[in-house]
Short mmCIF file of C-alpha atoms (C1' of nucleotides) in Angstrom, two decimals:
data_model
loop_
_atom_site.label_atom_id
_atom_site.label_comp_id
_atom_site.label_asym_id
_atom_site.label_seq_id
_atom_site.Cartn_x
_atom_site.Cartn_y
_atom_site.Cartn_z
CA UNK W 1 3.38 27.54 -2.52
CA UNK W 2 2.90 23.65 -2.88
CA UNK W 3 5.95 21.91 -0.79
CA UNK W 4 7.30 18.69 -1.68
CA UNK W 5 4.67 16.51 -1.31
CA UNK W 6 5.68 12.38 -0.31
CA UNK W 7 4.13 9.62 -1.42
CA UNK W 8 2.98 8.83 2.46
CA UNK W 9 0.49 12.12 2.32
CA UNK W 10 -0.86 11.35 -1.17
CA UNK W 11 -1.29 8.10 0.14
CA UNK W 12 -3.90 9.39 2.53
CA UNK W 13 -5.83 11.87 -0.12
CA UNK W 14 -8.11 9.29 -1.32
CA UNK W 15 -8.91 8.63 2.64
CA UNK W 16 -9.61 11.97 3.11
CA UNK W 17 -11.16 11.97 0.21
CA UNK W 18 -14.14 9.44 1.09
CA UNK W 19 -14.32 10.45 5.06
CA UNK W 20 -14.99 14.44 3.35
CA UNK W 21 -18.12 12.89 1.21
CA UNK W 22 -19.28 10.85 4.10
CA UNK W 23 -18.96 14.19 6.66
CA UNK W 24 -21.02 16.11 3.64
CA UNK W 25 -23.21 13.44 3.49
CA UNK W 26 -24.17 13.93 7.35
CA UNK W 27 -24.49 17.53 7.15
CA UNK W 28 -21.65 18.57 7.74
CA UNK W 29 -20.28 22.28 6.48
CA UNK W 30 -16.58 22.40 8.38
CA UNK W 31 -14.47 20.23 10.70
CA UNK W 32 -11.64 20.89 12.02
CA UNK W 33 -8.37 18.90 12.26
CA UNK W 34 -9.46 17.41 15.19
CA UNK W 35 -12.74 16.21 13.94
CA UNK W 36 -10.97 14.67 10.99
CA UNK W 37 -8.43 12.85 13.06
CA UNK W 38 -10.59 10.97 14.79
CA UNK W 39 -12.61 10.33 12.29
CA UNK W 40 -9.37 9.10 10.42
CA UNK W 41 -8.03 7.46 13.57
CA UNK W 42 -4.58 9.68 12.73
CA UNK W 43 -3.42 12.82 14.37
CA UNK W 44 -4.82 16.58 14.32
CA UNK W 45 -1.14 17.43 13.95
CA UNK W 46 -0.60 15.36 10.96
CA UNK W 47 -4.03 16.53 9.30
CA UNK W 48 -2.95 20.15 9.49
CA UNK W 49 0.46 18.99 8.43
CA UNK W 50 -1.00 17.19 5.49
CA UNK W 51 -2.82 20.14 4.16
CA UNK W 52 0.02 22.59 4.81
CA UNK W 53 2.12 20.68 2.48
CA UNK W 54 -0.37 21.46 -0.43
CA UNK W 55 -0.61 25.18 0.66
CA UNK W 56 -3.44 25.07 3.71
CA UNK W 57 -7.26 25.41 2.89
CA UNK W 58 -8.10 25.91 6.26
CA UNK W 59 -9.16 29.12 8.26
CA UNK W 60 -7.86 29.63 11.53
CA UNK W 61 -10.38 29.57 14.37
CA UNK W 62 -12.89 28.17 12.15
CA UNK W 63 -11.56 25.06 10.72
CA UNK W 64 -11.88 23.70 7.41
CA UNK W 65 -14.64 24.68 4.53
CA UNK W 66 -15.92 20.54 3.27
CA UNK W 67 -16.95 21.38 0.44
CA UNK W 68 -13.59 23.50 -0.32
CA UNK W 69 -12.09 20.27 0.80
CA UNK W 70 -13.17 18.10 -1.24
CA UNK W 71 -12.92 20.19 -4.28
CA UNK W 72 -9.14 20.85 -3.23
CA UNK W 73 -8.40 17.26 -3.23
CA UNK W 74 -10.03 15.89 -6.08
CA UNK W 75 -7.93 18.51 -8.17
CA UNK W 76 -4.88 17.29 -6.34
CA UNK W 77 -5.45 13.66 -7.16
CA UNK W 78 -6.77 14.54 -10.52
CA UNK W 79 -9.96 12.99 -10.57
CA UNK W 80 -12.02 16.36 -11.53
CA UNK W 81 -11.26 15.43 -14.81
CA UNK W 82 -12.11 12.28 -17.09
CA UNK W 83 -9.59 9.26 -17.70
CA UNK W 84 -10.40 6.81 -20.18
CA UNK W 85 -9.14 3.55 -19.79
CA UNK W 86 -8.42 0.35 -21.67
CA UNK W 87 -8.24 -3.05 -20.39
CA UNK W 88 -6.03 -5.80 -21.49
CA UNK W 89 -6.49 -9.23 -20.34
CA UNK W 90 -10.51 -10.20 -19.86
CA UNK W 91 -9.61 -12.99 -17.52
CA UNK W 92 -11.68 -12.71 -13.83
CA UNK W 93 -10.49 -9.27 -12.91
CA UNK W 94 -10.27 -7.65 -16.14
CA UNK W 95 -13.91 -8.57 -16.91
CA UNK W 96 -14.73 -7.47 -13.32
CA UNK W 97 -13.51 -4.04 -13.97
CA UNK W 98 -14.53 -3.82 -17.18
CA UNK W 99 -18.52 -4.47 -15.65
CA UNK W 100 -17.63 -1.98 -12.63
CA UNK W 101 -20.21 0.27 -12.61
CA UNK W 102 -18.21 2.22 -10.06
CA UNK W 103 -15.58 4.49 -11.93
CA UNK W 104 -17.93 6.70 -13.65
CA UNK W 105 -18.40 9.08 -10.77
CA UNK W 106 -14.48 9.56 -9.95
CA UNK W 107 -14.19 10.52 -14.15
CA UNK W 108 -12.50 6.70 -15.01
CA UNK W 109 -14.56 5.54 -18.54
CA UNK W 110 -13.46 1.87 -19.76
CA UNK W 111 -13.55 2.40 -23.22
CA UNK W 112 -12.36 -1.19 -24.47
CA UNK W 113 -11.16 -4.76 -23.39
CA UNK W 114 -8.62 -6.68 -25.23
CA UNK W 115 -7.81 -10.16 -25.07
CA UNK W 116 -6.70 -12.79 -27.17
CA UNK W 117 -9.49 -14.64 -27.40
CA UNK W 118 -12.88 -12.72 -28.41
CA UNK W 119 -15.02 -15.71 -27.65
CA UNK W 120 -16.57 -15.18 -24.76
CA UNK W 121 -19.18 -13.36 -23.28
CA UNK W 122 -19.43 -9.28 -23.71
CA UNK W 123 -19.66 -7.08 -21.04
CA UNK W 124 -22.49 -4.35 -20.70
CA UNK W 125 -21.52 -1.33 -22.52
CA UNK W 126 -17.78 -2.09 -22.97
CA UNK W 127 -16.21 -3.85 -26.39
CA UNK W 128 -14.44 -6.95 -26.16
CA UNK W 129 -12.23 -6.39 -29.13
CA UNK W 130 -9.26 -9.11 -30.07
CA UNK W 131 -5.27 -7.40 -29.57
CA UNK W 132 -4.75 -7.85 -33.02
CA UNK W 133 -7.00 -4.56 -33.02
CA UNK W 134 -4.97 -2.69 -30.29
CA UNK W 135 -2.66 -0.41 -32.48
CA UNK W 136 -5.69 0.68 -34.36
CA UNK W 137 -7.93 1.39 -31.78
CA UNK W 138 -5.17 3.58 -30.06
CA UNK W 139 -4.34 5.22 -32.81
CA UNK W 140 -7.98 6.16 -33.81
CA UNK W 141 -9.43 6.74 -29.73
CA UNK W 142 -7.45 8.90 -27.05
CA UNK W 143 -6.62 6.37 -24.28
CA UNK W 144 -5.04 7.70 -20.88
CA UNK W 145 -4.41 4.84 -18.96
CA UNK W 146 -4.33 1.09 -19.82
CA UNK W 147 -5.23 -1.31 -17.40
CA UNK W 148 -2.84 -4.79 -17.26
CA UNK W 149 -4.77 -7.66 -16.39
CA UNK W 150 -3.11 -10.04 -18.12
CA UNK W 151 -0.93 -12.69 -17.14
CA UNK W 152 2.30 -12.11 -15.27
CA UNK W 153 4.47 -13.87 -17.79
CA UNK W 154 3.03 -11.55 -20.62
CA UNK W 155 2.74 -8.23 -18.85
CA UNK W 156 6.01 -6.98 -19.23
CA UNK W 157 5.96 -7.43 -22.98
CA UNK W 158 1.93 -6.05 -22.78
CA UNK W 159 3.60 -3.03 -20.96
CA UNK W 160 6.40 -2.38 -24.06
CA UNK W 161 3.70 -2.53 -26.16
CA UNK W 162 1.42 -0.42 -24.44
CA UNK W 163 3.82 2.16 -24.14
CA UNK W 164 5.22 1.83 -27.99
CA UNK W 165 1.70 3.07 -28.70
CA UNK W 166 2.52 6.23 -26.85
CA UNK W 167 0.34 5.35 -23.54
CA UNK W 168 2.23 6.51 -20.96
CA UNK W 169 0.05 5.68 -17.62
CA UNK W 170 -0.55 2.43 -16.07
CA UNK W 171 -2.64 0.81 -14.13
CA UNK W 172 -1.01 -2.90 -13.26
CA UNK W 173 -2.32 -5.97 -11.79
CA UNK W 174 -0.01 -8.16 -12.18
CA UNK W 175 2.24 -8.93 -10.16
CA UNK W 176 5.58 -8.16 -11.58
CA UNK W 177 7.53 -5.25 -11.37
CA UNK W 178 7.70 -3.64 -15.04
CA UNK W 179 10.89 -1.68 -16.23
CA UNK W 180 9.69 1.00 -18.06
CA UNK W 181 11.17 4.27 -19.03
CA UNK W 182 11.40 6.90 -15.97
CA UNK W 183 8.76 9.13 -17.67
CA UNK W 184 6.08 6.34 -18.00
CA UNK W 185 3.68 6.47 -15.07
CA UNK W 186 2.80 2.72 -12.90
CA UNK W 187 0.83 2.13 -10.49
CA UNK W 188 0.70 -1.49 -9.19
CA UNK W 189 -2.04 -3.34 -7.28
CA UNK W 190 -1.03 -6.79 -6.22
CA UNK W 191 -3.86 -9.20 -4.85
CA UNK W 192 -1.66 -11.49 -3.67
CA UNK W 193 0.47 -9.30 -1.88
CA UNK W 194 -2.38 -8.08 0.25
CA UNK W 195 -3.30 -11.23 0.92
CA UNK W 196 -0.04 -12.50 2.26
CA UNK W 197 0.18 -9.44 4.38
CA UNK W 198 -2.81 -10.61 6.25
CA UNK W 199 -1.89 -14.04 5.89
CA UNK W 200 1.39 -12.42 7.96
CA UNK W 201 -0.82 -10.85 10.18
CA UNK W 202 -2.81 -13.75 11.33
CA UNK W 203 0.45 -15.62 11.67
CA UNK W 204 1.63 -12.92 14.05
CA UNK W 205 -1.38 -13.03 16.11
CA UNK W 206 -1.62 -16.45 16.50
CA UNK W 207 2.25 -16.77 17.78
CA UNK W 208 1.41 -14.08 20.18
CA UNK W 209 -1.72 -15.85 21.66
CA UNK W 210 0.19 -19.08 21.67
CA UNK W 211 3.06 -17.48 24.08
CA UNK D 1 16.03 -13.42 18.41
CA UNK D 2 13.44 -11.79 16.25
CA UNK D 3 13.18 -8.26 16.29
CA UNK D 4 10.60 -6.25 16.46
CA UNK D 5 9.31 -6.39 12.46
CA UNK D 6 7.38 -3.16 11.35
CA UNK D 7 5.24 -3.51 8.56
CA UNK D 8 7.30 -1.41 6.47
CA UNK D 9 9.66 -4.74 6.36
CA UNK D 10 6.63 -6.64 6.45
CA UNK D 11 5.31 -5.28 3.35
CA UNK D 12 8.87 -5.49 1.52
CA UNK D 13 8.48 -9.54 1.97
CA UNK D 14 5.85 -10.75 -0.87
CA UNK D 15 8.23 -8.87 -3.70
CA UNK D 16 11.08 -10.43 -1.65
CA UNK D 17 9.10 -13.91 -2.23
CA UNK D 18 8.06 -13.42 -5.92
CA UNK D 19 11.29 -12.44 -6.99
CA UNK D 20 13.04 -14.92 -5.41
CA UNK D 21 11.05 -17.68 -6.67
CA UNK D 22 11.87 -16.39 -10.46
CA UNK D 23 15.68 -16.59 -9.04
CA UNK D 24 15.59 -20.06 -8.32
CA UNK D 25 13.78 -20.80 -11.83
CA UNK D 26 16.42 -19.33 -13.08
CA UNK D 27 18.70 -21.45 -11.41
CA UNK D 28 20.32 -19.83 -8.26
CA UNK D 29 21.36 -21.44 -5.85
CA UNK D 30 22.70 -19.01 -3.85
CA UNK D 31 22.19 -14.81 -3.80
CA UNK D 32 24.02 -12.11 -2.22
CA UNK D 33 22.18 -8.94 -0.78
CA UNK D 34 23.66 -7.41 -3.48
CA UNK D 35 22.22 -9.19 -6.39
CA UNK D 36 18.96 -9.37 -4.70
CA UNK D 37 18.77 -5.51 -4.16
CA UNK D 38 19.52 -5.05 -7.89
CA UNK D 39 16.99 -7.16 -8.58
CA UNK D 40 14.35 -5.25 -6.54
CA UNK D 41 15.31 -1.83 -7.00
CA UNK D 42 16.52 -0.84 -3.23
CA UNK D 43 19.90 -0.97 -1.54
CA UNK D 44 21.65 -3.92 -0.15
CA UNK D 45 22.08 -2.49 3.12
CA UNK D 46 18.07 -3.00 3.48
CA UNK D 47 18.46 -6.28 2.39
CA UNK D 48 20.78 -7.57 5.53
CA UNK D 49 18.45 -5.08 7.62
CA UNK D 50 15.05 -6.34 6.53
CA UNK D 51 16.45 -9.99 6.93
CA UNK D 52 18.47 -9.37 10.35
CA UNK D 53 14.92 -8.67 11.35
CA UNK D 54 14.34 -12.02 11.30
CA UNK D 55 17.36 -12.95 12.93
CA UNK D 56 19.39 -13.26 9.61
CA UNK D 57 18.99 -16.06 7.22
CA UNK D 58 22.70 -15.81 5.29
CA UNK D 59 26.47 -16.80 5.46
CA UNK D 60 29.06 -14.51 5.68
CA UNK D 61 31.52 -14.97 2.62
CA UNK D 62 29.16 -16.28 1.13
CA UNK D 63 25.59 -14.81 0.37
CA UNK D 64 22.25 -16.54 1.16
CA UNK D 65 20.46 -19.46 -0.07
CA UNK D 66 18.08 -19.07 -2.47
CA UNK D 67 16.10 -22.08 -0.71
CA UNK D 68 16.23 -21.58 2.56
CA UNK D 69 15.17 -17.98 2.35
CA UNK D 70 12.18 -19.10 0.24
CA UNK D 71 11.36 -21.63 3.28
CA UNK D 72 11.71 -18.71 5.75
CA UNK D 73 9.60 -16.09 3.92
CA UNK D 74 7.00 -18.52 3.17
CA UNK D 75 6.78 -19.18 6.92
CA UNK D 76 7.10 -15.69 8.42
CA UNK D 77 3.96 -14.70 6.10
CA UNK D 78 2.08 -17.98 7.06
CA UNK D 79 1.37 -19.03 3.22
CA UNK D 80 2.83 -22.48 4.31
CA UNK D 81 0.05 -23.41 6.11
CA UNK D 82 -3.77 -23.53 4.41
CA UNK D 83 -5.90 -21.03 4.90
CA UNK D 84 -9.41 -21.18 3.82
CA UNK D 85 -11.47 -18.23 2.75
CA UNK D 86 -15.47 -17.32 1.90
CA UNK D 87 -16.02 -14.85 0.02
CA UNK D 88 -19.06 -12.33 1.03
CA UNK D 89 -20.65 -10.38 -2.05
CA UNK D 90 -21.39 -12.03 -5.27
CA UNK D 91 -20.82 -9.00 -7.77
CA UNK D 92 -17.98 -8.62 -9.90
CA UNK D 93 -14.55 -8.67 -7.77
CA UNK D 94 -16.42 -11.08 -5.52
CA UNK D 95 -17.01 -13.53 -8.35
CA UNK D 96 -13.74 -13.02 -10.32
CA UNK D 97 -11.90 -14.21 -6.79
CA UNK D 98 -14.30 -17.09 -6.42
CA UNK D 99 -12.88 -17.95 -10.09
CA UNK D 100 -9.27 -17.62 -9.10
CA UNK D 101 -7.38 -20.68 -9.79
CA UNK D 102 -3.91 -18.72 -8.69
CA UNK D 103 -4.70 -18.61 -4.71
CA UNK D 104 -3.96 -22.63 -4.68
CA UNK D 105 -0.34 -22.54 -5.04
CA UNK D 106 -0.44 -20.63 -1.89
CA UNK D 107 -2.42 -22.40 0.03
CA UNK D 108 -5.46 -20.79 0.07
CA UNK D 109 -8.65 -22.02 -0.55
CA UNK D 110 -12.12 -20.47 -1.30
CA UNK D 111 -14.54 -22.83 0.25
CA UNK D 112 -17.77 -20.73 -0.26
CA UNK D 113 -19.48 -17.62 -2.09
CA UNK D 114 -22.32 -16.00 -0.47
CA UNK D 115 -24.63 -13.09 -1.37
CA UNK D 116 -28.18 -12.62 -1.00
CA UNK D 117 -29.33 -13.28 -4.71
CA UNK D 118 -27.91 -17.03 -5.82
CA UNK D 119 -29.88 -17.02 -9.00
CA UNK D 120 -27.23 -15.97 -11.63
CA UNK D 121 -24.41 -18.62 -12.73
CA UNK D 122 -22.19 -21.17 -10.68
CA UNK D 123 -18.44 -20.57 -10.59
CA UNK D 124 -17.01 -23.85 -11.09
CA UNK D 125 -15.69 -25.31 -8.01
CA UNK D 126 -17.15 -22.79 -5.92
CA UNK D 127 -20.86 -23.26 -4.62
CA UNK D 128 -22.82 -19.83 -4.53
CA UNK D 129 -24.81 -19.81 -1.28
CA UNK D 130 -27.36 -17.54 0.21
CA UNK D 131 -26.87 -15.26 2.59
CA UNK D 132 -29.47 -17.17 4.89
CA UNK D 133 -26.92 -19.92 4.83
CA UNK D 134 -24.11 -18.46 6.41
CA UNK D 135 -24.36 -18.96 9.85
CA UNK D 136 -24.90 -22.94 9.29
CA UNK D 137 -22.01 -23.20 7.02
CA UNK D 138 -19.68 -21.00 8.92
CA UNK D 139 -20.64 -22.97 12.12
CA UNK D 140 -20.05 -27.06 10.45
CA UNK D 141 -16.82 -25.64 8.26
CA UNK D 142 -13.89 -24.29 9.07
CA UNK D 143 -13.24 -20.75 8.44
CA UNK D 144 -10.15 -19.04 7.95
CA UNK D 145 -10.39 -15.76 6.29
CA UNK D 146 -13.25 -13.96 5.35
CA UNK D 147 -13.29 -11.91 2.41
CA UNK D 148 -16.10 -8.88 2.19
CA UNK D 149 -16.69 -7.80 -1.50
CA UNK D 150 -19.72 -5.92 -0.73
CA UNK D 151 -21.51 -2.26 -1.10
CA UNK D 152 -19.81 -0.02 1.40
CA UNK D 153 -22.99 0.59 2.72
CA UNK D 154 -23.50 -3.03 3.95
CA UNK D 155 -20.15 -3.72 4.86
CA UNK D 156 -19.82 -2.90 7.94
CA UNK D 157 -22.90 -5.57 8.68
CA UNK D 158 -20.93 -7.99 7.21
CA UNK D 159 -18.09 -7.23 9.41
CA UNK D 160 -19.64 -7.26 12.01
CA UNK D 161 -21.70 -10.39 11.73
CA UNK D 162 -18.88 -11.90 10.51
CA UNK D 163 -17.02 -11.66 13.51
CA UNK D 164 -19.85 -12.34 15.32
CA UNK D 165 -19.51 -16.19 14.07
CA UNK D 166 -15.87 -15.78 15.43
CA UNK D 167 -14.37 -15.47 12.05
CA UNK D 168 -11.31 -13.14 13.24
CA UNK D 169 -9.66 -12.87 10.00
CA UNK D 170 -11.34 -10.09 6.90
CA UNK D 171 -9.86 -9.36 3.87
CA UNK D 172 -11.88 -6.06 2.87
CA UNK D 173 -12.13 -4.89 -0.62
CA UNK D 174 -15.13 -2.57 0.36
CA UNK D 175 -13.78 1.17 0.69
CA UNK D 176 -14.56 1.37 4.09
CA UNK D 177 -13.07 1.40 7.34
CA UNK D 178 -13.90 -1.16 9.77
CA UNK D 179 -14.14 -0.87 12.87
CA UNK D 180 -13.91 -3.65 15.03
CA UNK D 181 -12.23 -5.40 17.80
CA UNK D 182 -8.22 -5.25 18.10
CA UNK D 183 -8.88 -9.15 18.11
CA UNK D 184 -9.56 -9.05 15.21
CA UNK D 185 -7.54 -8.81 11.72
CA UNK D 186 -8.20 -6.39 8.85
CA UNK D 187 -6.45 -5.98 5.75
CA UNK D 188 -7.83 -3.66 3.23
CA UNK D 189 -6.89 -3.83 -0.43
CA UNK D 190 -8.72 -0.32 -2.09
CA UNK D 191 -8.80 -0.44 -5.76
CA UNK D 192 -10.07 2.74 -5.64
CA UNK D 193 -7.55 4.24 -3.66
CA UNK D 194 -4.99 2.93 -6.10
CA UNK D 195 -6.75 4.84 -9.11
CA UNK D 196 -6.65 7.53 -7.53
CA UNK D 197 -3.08 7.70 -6.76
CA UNK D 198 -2.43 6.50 -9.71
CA UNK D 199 -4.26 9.46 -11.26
CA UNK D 200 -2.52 11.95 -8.75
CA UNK D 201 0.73 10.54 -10.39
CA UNK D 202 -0.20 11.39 -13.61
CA UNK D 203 -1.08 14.96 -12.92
CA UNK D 204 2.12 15.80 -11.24
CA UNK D 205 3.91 14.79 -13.87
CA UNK D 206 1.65 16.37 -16.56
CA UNK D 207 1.86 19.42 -14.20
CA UNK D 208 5.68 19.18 -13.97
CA UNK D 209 5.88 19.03 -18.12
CA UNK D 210 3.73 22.11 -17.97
CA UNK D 211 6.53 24.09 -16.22
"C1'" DT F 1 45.33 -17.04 3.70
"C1'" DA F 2 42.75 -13.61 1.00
"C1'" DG F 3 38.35 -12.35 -0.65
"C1'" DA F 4 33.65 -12.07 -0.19
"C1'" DT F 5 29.78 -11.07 2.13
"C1'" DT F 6 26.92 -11.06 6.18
"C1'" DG F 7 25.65 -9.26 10.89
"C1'" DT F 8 25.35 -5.38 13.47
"C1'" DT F 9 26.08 -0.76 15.16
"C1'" DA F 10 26.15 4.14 14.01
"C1'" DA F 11 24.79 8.02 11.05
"C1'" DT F 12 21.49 10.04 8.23
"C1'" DC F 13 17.26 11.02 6.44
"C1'" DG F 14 12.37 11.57 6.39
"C1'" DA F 15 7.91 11.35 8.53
"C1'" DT F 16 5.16 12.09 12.54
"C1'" DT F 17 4.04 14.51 16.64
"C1'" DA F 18 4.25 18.43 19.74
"C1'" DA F 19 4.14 23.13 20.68
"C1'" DC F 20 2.69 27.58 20.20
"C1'" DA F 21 2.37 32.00 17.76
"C1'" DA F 22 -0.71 33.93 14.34
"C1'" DT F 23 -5.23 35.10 13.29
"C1'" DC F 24 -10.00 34.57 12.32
"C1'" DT X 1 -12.46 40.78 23.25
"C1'" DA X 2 -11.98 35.84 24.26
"C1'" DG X 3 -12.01 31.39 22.30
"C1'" DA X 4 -11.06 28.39 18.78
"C1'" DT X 5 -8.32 26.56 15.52
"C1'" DT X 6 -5.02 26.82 11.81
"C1'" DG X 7 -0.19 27.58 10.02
"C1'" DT X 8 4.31 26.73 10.92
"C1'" DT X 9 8.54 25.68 13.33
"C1'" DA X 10 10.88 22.52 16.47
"C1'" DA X 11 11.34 17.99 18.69
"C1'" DT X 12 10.82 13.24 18.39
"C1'" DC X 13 10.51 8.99 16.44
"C1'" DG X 14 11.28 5.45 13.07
"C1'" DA X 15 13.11 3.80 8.80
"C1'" DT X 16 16.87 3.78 5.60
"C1'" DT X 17 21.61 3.98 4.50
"C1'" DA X 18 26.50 3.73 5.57
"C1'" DA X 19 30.31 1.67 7.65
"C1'" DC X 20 33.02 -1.89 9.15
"C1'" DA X 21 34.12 -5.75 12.23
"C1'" DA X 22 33.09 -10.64 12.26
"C1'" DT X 23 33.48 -14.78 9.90
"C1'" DC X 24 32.81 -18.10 6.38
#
DNA sequence: TAGATTGTTAATCGATTAACAATC
DNA sequence: TAGATTGTTAATCGATTAACAATC
């Protein structure tokens, strides 16, 4: 019943996603494609499209259910059910995520940081523990995703590591592109390459003024 | 003689950057779109396309050099040239950026942190201003990009007062979407949105293992 | 010159948009 | 029933890949 689903549609889930709890939020019970796309700023067409592909929720002449919705897509994307996450590397952004207060209601529960170096100050609620404990606390705590904050020149061997210990999801931040076998799961976030698409951006729209 | 770029090419160009840069510590000199699409996992055909976009930075015969291309990317994206940021929103991601010493190698400075409660600690470097002070900084320094690490709920203020002091440039880590004069410049980084394709990723495959 | 490799056009593939029949 | 709106196929558009002539 599910079609092959691309990485452009899952893409927009989490959109969806957040525009659904803000509709619910204002009272809303249905909307229709149309009501979505603009809210979205994409196409009706490519709304219903985007649902078809994961077998339609909708009800035609009525539209589609919210709270049905939602539900749908938080099963799709897997975040009806709880992750727990490590973090290694407490420089700036692994401490910041490690104090994020926000994962709890999408199911995401940092269970631990790791770091070399254990002096420093602890986070609310969240271990510091030194690497030289890694293999133990993995082997002793089920972890489904670790987090790679570390470095870029150590990620890659963080990674092998990681994955030696049978964790087979992550979550990287550094920006490198880690070779890992086909059935490990990565999903980068790069900073810096955001930034330098704006940085692009600007660029552009200053040439354009300047013709 | 350039093309029109779409930001599918656009966002190919900081990997293109980053791995090039480990070429050359490596010690190329020169690199064929061959070598270079091994190295980043695509084809060489996209190589010569995403670079013909430009108007074509090789030699025929011979390949392109490593140099020069570094030169071009880093001027198409407009990291050549400074770029000076604030950063809006004092909490976690807001203060681990403020405490990034990695965005000086490519020319971009944070000049500022703001947020409406400046009594918790000083990032070195960085002075933490209040809120109240924003519109006399923003008006005697020079402002680049704005960066709003906010509650969703206020950040669409932000943006908008923001732009209001004729700041046209926001980097938004809020999960929000703007909305605000084509003038202006908005690139979103969502870590959220990541997660959670990140955790769609992992229950296809969990899914597919089910089968 | 012969070999290598780009620049550039053409072919293919995939994603988006349009259209409309199905149906609530 | 008439109107609204989805489900679904077809048409269009854009991005990727293939092919090869140009040229270093």
């Amino acid at each position: 019943m599910i079609k092959h689903v691309s990485l452009a549609v899952v893409k927009r889930l989490p959109r969806y996603y957040r525009n659904l709890l803000h509709l619910r939020k204002q009272g809303f019970l249905k909307v229709s494609s149309g009501k979505l796309a603009e809210v979205m700023d994409i196409t009706a067409s490519q709304v219903r499209q985007d649902f078809y592909a994961f077998g339609g929720f909708g009800q035609q002449g009525y539209g589609y259910d919210v709270d049905k919705l939602i539900t749908n897509i938080a099963n799709i994307l897997g975040i009806d059910e709880k992750h727990r996450l490590i973090i290694i590397g407490a420089g700036n952004i692994g401490r910041a995520l490690a104090g994020y207060q926000g994962f709890a209601k999408d199911n995401f529960e940092v269970i631990a940081l790791f770091d070399i170096n254990v002096n420093q100050p602890d986070i609310a609620g969240v271990p510091l523990l030194s690497m030289t404990e890694l293999d133990d606390f993995v082997n002793n705590n089920e972890v489904d995703i670790a987090v790679i904050t570390t470095q870029s020149k150590v990620a890659a061997d963080i990674a092998h590591k990681i994955v030696s210990l049978k964790i087979k999801n992550i979550w990287n931040f550094a920006p490198v592109d880690l070779d890992v076998d086909e059935d490990v799961v990565v999903e980068n976030i790069s900073m810096s390459e955001s930034l330098y698409v704006l940085s692009y951006k600007i660029n552009q729209y200053k040439k354009s003024k300047d013709e």
